[in-house]
Short mmCIF file of C-alpha atoms in Angstrom, two decimals:
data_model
loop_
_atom_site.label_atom_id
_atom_site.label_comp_id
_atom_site.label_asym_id
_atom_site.label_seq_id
_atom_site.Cartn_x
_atom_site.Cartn_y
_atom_site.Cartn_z
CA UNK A 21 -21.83 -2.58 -7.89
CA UNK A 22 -19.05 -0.39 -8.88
CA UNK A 23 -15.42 -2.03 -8.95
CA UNK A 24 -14.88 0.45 -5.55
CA UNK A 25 -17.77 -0.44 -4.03
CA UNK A 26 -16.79 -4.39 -4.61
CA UNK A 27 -13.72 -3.47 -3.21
CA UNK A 28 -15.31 -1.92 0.00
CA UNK A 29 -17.61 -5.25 0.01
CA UNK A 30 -14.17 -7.78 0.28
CA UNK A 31 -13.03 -5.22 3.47
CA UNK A 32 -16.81 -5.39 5.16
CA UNK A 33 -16.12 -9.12 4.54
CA UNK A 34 -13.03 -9.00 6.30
CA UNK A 35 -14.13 -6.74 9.23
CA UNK A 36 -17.37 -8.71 9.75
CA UNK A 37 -15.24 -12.22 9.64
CA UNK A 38 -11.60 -11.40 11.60
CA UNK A 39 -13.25 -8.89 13.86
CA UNK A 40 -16.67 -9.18 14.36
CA UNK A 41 -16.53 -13.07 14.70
CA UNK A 42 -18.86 -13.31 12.15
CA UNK A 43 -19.54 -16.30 10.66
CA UNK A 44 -22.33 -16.69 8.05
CA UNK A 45 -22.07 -14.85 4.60
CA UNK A 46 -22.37 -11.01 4.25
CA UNK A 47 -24.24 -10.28 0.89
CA UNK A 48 -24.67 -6.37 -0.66
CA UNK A 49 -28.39 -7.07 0.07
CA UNK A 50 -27.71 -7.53 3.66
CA UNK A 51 -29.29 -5.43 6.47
CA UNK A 52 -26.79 -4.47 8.66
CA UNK A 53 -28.79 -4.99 12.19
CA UNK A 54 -31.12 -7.27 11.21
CA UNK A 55 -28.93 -10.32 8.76
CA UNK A 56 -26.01 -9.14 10.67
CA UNK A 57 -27.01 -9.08 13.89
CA UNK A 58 -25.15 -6.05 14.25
CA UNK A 59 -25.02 -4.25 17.65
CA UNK A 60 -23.67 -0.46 18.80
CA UNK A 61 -20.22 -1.75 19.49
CA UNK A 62 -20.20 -3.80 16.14
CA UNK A 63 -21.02 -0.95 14.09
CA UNK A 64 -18.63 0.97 15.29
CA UNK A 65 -15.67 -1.94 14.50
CA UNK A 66 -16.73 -2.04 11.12
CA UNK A 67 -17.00 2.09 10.44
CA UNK A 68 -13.41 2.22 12.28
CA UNK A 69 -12.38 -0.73 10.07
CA UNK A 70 -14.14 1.00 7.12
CA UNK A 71 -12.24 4.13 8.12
CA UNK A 72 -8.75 3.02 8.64
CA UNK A 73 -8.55 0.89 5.06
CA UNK A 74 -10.41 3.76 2.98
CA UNK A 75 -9.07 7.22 5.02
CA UNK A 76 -12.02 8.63 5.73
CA UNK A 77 -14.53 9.88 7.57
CA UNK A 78 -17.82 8.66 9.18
CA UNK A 79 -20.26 10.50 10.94
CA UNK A 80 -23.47 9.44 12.65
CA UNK A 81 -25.34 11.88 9.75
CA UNK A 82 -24.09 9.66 7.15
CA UNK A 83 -25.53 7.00 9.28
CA UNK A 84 -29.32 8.10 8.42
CA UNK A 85 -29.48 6.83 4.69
CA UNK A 86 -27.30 3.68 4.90
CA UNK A 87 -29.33 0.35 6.21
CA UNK A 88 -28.24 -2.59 3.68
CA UNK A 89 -24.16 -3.84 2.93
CA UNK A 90 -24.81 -2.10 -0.20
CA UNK A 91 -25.90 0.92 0.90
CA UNK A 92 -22.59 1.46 3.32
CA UNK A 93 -20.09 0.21 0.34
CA UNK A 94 -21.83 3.01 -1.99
CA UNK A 95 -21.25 6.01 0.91
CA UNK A 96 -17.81 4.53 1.72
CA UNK A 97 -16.90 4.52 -2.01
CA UNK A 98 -18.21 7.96 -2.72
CA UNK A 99 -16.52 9.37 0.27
CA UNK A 100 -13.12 7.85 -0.38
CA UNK A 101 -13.43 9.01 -4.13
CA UNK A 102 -14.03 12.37 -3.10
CA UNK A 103 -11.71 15.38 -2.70
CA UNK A 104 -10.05 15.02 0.30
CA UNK A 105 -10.60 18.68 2.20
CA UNK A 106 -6.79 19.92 3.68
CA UNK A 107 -6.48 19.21 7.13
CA UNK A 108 -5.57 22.46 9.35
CA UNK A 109 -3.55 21.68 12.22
CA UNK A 110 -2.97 24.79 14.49
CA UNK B 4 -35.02 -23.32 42.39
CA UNK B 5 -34.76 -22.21 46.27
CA UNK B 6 -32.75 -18.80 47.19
CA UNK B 7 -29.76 -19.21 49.36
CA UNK B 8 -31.76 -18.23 52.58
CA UNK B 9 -32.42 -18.17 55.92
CA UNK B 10 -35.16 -16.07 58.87
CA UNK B 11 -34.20 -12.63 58.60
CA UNK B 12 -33.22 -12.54 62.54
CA UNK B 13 -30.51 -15.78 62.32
CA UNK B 14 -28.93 -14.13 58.82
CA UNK B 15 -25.92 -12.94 58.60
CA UNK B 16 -25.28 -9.54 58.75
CA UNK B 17 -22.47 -7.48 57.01
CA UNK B 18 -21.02 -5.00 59.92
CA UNK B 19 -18.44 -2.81 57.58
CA UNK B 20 -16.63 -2.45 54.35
CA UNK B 21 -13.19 -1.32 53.47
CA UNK B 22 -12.39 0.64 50.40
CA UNK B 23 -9.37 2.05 49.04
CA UNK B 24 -8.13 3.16 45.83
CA UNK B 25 -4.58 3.61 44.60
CA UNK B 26 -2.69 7.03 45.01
CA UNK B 27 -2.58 7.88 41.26
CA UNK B 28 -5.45 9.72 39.85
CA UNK B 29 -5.51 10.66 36.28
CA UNK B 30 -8.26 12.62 34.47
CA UNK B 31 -9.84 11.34 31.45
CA UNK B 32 -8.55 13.62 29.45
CA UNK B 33 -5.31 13.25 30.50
CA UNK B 34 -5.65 9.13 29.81
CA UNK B 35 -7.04 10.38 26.34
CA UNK B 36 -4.05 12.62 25.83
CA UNK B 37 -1.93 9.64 26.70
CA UNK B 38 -3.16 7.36 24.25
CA UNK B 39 -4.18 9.50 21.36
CA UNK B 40 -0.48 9.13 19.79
CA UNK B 41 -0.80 5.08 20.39
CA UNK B 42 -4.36 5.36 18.60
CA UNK B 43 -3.08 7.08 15.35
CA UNK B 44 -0.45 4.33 14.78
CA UNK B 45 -3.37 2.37 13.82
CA UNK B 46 -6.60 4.48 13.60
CA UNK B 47 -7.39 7.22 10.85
CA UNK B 48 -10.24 9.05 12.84
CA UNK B 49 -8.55 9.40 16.33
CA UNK B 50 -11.92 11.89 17.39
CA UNK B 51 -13.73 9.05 16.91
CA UNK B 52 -12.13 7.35 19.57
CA UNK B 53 -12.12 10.50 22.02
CA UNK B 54 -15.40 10.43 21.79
CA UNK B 55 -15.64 6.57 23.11
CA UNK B 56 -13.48 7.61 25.97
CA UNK B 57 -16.05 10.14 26.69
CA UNK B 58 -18.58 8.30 26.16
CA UNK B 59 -18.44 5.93 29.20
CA UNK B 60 -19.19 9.42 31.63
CA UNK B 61 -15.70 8.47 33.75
CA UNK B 62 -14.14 11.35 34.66
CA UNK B 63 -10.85 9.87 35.73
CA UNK B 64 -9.30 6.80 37.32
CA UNK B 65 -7.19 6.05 39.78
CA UNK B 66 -4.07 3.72 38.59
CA UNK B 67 -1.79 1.21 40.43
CA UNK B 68 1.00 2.79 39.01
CA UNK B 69 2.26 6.25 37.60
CA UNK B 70 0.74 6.27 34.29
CA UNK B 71 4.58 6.64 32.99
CA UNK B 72 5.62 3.04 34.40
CA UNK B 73 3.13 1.46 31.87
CA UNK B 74 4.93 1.75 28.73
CA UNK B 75 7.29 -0.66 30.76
CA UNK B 76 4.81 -3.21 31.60
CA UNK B 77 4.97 -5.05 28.17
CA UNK B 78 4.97 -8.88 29.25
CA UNK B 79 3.02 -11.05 31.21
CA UNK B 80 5.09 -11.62 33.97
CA UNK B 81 5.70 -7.71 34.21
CA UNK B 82 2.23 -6.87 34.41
CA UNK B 83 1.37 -9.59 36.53
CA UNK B 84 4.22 -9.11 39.27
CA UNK B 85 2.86 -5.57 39.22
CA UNK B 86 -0.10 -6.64 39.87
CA UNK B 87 1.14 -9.00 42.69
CA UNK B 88 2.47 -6.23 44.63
CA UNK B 89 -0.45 -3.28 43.90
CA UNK B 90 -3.18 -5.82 45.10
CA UNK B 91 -1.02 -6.98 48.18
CA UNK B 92 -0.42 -3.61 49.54
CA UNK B 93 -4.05 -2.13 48.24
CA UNK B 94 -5.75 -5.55 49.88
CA UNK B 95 -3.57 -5.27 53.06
CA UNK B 96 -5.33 -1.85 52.89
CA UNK B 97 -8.71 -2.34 52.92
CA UNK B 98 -8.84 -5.12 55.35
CA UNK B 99 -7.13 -2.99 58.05
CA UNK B 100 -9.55 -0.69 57.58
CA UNK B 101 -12.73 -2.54 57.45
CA UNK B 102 -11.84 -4.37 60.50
CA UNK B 103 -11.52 -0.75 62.26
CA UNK B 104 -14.48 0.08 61.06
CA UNK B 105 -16.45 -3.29 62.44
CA UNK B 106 -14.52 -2.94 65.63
CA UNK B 107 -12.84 -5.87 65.16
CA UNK B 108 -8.99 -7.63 64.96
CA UNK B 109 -7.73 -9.95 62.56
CA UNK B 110 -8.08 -12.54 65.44
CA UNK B 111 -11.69 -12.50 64.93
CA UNK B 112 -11.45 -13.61 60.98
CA UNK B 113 -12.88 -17.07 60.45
CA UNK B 114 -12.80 -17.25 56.48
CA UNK B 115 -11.39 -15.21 54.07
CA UNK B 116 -12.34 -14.78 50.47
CA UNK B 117 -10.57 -13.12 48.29
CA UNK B 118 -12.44 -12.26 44.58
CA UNK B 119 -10.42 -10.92 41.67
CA UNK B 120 -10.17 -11.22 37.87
CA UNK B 121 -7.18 -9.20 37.13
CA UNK B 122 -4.02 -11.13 37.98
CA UNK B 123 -3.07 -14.39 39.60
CA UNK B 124 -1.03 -15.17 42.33
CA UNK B 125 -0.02 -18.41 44.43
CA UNK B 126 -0.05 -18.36 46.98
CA UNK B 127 -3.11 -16.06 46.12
CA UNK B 128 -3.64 -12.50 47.61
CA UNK B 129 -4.90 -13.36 51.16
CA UNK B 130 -2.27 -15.83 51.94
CA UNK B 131 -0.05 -12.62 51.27
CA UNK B 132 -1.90 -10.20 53.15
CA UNK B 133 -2.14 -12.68 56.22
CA UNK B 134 1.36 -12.43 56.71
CA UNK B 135 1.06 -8.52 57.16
CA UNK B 136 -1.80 -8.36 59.42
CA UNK B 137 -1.73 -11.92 61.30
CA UNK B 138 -5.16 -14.00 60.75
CA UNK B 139 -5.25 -17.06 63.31
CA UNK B 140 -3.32 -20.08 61.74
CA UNK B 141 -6.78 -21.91 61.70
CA UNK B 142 -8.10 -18.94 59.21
CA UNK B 143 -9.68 -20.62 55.92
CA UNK B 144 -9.37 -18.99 52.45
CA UNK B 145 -11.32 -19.30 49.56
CA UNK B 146 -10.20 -17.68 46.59
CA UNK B 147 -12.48 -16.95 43.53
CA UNK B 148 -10.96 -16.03 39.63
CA UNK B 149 -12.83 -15.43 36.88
CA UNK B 150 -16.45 -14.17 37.94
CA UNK B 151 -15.18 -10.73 36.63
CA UNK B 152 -17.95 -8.15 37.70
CA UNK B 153 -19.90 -10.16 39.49
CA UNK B 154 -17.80 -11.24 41.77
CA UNK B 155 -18.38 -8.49 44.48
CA UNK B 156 -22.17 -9.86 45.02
CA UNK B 157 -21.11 -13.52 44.47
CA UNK B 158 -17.94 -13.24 47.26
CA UNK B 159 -20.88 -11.75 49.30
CA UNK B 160 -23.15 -14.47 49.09
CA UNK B 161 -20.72 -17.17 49.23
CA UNK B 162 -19.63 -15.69 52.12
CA UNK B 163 -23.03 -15.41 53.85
CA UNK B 164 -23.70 -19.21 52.52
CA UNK B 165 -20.93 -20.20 55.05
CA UNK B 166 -22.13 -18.19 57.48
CA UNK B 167 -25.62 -19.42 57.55
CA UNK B 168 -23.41 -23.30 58.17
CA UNK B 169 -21.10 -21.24 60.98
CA UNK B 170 -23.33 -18.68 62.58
CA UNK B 171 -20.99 -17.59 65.03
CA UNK B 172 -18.02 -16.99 62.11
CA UNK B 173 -16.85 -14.07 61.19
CA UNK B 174 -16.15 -13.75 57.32
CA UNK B 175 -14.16 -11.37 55.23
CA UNK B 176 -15.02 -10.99 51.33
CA UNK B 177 -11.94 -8.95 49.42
CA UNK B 178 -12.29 -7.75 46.15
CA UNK B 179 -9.30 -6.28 44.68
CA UNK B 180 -8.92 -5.03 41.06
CA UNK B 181 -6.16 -3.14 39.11
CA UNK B 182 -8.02 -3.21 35.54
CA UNK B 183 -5.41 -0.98 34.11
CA UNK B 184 -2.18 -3.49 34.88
CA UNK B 185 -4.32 -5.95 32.76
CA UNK B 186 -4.31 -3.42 30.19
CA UNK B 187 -3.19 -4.73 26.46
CA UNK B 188 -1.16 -1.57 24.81
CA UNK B 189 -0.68 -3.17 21.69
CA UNK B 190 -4.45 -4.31 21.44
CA UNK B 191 -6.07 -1.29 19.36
CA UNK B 192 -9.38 -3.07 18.92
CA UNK B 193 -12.13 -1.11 19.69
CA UNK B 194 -13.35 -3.38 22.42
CA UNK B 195 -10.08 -2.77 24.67
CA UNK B 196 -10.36 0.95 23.72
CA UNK B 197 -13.47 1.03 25.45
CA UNK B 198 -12.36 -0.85 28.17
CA UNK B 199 -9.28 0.92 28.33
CA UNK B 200 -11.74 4.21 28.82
CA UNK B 201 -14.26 2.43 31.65
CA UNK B 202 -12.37 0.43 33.77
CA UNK B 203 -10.69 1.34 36.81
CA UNK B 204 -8.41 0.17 39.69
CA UNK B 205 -9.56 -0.35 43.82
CA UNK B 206 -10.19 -2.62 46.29
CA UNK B 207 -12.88 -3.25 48.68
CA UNK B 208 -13.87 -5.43 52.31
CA UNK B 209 -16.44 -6.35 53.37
CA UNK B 210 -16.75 -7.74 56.85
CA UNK B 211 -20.13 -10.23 57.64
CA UNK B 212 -20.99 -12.19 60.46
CA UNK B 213 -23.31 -15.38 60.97
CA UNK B 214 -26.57 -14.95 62.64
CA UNK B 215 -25.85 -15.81 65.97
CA UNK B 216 -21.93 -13.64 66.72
CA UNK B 217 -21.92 -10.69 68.88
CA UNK B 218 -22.30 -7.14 67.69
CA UNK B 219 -25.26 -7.35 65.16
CA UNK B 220 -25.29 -4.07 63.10
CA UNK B 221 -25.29 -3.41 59.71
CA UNK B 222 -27.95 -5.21 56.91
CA UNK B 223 -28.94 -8.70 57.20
CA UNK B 224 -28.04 -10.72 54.06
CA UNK B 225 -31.31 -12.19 54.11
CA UNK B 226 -31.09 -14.31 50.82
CA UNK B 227 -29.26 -14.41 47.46
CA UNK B 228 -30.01 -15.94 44.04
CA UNK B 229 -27.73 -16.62 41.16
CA UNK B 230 -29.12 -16.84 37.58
CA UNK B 231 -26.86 -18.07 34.81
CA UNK B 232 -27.66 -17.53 30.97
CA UNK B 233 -26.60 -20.11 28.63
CA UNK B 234 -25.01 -20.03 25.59
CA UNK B 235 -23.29 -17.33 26.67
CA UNK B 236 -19.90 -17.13 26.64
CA UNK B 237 -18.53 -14.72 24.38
CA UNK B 238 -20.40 -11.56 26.07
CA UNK B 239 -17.79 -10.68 28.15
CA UNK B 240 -14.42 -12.47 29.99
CA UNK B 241 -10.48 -12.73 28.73
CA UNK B 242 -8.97 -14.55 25.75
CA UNK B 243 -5.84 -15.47 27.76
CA UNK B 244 -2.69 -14.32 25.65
CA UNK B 245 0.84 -14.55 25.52
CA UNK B 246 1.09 -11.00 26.94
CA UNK B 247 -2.08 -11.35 29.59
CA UNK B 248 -5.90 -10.95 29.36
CA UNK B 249 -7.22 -9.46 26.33
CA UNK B 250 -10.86 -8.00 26.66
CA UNK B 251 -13.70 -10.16 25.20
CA UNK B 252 -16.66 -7.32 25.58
CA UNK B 253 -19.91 -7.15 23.83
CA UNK B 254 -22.52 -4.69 23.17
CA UNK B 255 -25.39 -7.21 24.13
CA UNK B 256 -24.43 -6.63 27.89
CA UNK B 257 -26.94 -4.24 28.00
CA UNK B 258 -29.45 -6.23 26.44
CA UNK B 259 -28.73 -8.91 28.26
CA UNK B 260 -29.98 -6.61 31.46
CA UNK B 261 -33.05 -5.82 29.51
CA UNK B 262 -33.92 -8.93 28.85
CA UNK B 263 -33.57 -10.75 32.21
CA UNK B 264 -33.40 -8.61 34.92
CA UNK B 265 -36.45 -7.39 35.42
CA UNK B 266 -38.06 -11.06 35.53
CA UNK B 267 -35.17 -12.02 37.55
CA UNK B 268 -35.45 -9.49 40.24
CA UNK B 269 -39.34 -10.12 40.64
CA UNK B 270 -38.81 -13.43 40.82
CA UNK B 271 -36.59 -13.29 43.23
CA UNK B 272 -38.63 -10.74 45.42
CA UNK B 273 -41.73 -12.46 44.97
CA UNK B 274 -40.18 -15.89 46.84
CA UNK B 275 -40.04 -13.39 49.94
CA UNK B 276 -43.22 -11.77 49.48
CA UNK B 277 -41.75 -8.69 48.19
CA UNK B 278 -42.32 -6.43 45.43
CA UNK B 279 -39.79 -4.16 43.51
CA UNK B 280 -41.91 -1.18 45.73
CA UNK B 281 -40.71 -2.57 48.74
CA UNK B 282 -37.29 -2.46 48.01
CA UNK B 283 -35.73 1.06 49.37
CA UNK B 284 -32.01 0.54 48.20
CA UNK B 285 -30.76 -0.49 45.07
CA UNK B 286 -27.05 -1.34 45.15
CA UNK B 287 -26.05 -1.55 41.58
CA UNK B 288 -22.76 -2.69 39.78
CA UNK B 289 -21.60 0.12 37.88
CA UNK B 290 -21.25 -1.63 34.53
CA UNK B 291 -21.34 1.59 32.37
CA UNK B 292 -23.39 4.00 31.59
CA UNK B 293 -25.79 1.68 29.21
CA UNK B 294 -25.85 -0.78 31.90
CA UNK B 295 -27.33 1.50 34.71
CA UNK B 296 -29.74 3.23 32.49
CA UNK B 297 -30.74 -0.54 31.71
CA UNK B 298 -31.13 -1.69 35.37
CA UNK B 299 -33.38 1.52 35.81
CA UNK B 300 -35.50 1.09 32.64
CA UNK B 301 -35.92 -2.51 33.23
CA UNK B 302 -36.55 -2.43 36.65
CA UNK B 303 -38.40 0.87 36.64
CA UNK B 304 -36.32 2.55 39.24
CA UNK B 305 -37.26 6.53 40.13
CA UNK B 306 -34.40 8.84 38.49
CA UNK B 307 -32.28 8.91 42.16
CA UNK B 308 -32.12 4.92 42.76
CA UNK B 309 -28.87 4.65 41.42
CA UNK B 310 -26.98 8.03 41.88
CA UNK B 311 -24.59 6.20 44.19
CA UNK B 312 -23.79 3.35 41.01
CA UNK B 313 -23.71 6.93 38.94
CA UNK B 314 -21.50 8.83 40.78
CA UNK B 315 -19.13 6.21 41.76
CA UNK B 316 -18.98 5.51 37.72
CA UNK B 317 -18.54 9.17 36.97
CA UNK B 318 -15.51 9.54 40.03
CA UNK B 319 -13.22 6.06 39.61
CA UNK B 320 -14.72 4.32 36.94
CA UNK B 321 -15.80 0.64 36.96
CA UNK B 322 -13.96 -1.04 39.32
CA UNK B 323 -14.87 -4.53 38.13
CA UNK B 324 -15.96 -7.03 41.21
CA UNK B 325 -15.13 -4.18 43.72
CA UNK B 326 -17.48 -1.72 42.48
CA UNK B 327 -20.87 -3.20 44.07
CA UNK B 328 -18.91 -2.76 47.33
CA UNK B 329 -18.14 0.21 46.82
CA UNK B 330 -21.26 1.11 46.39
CA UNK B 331 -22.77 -0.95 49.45
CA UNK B 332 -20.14 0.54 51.83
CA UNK B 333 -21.52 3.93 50.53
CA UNK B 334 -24.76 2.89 51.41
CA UNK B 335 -24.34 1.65 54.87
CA UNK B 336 -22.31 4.40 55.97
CA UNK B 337 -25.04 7.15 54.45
CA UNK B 338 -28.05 8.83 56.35
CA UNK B 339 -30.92 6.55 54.47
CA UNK B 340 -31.18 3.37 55.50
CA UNK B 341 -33.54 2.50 58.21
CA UNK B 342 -34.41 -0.17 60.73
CA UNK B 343 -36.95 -2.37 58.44
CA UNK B 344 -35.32 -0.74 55.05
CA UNK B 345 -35.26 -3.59 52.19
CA UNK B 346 -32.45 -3.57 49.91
CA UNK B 347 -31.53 -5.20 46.56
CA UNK B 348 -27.49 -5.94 45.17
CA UNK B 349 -27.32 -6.79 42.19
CA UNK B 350 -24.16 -7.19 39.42
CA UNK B 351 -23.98 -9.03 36.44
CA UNK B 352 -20.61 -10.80 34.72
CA UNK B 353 -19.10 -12.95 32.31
CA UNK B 354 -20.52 -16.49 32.02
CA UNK B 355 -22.53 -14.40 31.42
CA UNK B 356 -24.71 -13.98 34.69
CA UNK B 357 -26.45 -12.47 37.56
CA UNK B 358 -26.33 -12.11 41.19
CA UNK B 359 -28.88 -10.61 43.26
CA UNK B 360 -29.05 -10.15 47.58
CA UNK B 361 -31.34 -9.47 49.41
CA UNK B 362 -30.82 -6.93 52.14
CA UNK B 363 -33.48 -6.23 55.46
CA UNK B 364 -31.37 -3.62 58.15
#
């Protein structure tokens, strides 16, 4: 894993243990729903928690490829490395 | 284990219920307007959140208060005092009018209980609503904290319980909740911003007398069963803070329906020689949207069982322990029920549990 994507890793950490009362270890080889044990509600706490540390965006689209803890760290990475497009506010 | 039951001629039998809600109504979008600015203090993707609020189907709620008096409320003892005087006025309310509607006086009240999970109050709601309307000194009051949503069945079937021991009594079960005074500004979790979006404020009464008073109309509360799930706790309830009750709410509430309705409902009917087929009216909390299309997956229910649970979600919201009533008073005041009709009530809450009745009008 890239030094980004370890540092997305320490914040899923964080999410899963001060938020999602989670209490076993969270490993990049993970599965999100199945290790996990998350549920609808606990996605969405860790994609807001994801969001608000990183600045970006999430959408149920980039949901599709992402299963393991790896697999989210890489997208979240990649996203907040990317350009960020200007916001246009009326 | 035996059902709480009795022959379907010496049941009790619930003759009205009350409802009320409070006089301000505020859209959803308006709510969501309210709070976006709050949201962004601590959230990046405020849509995100929108969409929650939409999410739930709730097209507005009815609030205790003007929705500008809550950036006031920021203690405990503000809230709570609030609260106090909302669910006084809103519970003096109700009971007025459900003892119109069953042709009956405060006189007549043998027992009172009063169900909430929203504030606390000694002496507790009743005592305070007794001195507006003037129970009989010899009036007895139970009241219940803490079932949360279940409450409205459970208050029902307590209630019935003590009827089937007083058959002549006359019992009143009050369920009064103002969800948004419990409401924790500062608590940007995502559980409280759901709950924030689904839950709403009202009150209901239900009036029910024993087998053997005068004036028999209305359903028979022909049994009731209560199933609790261990190992539960953290589904749903409050994590009592410094500033009030802060939301403990779970996604595996819906599961939870999945998993153990169905079998508890049949097994339930089956004690009574009764089949979900039999069963004409289904008078369903209105947990959320997730939990009503649960209840009519797991229980197989034909797309229009539940459009009163629906529609009642979609108008006020969930209305915590009041909502079943609101429902049930919907029911008994409507064009389908008939002479012989079997019904089912049925809620679920933190503990995390069930409770089921069993209706025959």
């Amino acid at each position: 894993m890239t030094e980004s994507e370890l540092e997305v890793l320490a914040e899923i950490r964080r999410i899963a243990a001060d938020e999602l009362e989670w209490s076993g270890t969270v490993e990049p080889r993970h599965d999100l729903l199945k290790d996990l044990q998350l549920d609808s509600l606990g996605l969405t706490v860790l994609a807001v928690g994801l969001e608000n540390r990183f600045r970006i965006r999430l959408s149920e689209e980039d949901a599709q490829g992402v299963r393991t803890v790896e697999d989210l760290a890489r997208l979240v990475a990649q996203r907040a490395a990317a350009p960020r497009t200007p916001e246009v506010r009326p | 284990m035996p059902s709480s039951a009795s022959g379907p001629d010496s049941s009790p039998f619930i003759r009205a219920v009350g409802r009320a809600l409070p006089p301000h109504y505020v859209s959803q979008e308006q709510l969501i307007a309210a709070f976006r600015e709050l949201w962004a203090t601590r959230h990046f993707n405020v849509e995100r959140l929108e969409d929650l609020h939409r999410a739930v189907q709730v097209g507005g709620r009815h609030l205790a208060l003007p929705i500008d008096d809550y950036r006031a409320l920021v203690g405990f003892q503000q809230r709570n005092d609030a609260w106090i005087r909302a669910a006084t006025e809103l519970s003096e309310t109700v009971v007025r009018q459900a003892l119109d509607k069953a042709e009956l006086t405060p006189a007549d009240v043998d027992h009172v209980f009063f169900v909430t999970v929203t504030g606390v109050a000694t002496p507790s709601i009743e005592a305070r609503v007794a001195n507006r309307v003037r129970f009989r000194e010899d009036f007895k009051r139970t009241p219940l904290f803490g079932l949360g949503c279940v409450a409205g069945v459970s208050g029902l079937a307590r209630a019935a319980d003590y009827l089937r021991a007083f058959p002549t009594h006359t019992a009143l079960v009050i369920a009064t909740e103002l969800c948004s005074l419990t409401l924790q500004r500062e608590d940007l979790s995502i559980p409280n911003i759901i709950a924030s979006g689904l839950f709403g404020d009202g009150s209901a009464c239900a009036v029910l007398r024993g087998g053997e008073a005068p004036g028999a109309r209305g359903p028979r509360v022909v049994a009731s069963r209560s199933v609790f799930y261990p190992d539960t706790e953290r589904v749903m309830g409050w994590d009592v803070v410094d500033t009030g009750f802060k939301v403990v709410l779970s996604a595996k509430v819906p599961n939870m329906v999945r998993e153990h309705i169905r079998g508890n409902v049949d097994r339930f009917l089956g004690e009574h020689g009764l089949a979900r087929g039999d069963v004409r009216h289904w008078v369903a909390h209105t947990g959320g949207p997730k939990v009503l299309k649960a209840f009519e997956e797991a229980l197989e229910l034909e797309a229009a069982s539940l459009e009163r649970s629906w529609r009642s979600l979609r108008e006020v919201g969930n209305l915590s322990s009041a909502s079943v009533l609101f429902v049930l008073g919907e029911t008994l005041e409507g064009p389908e029920p008939r002479p012989g009709d079997w019904g089912v009530m049925m809620a679920l809450g933190p503990g995390f549990c069930a409770e089921m009745v069993l209706l025959r009008w």
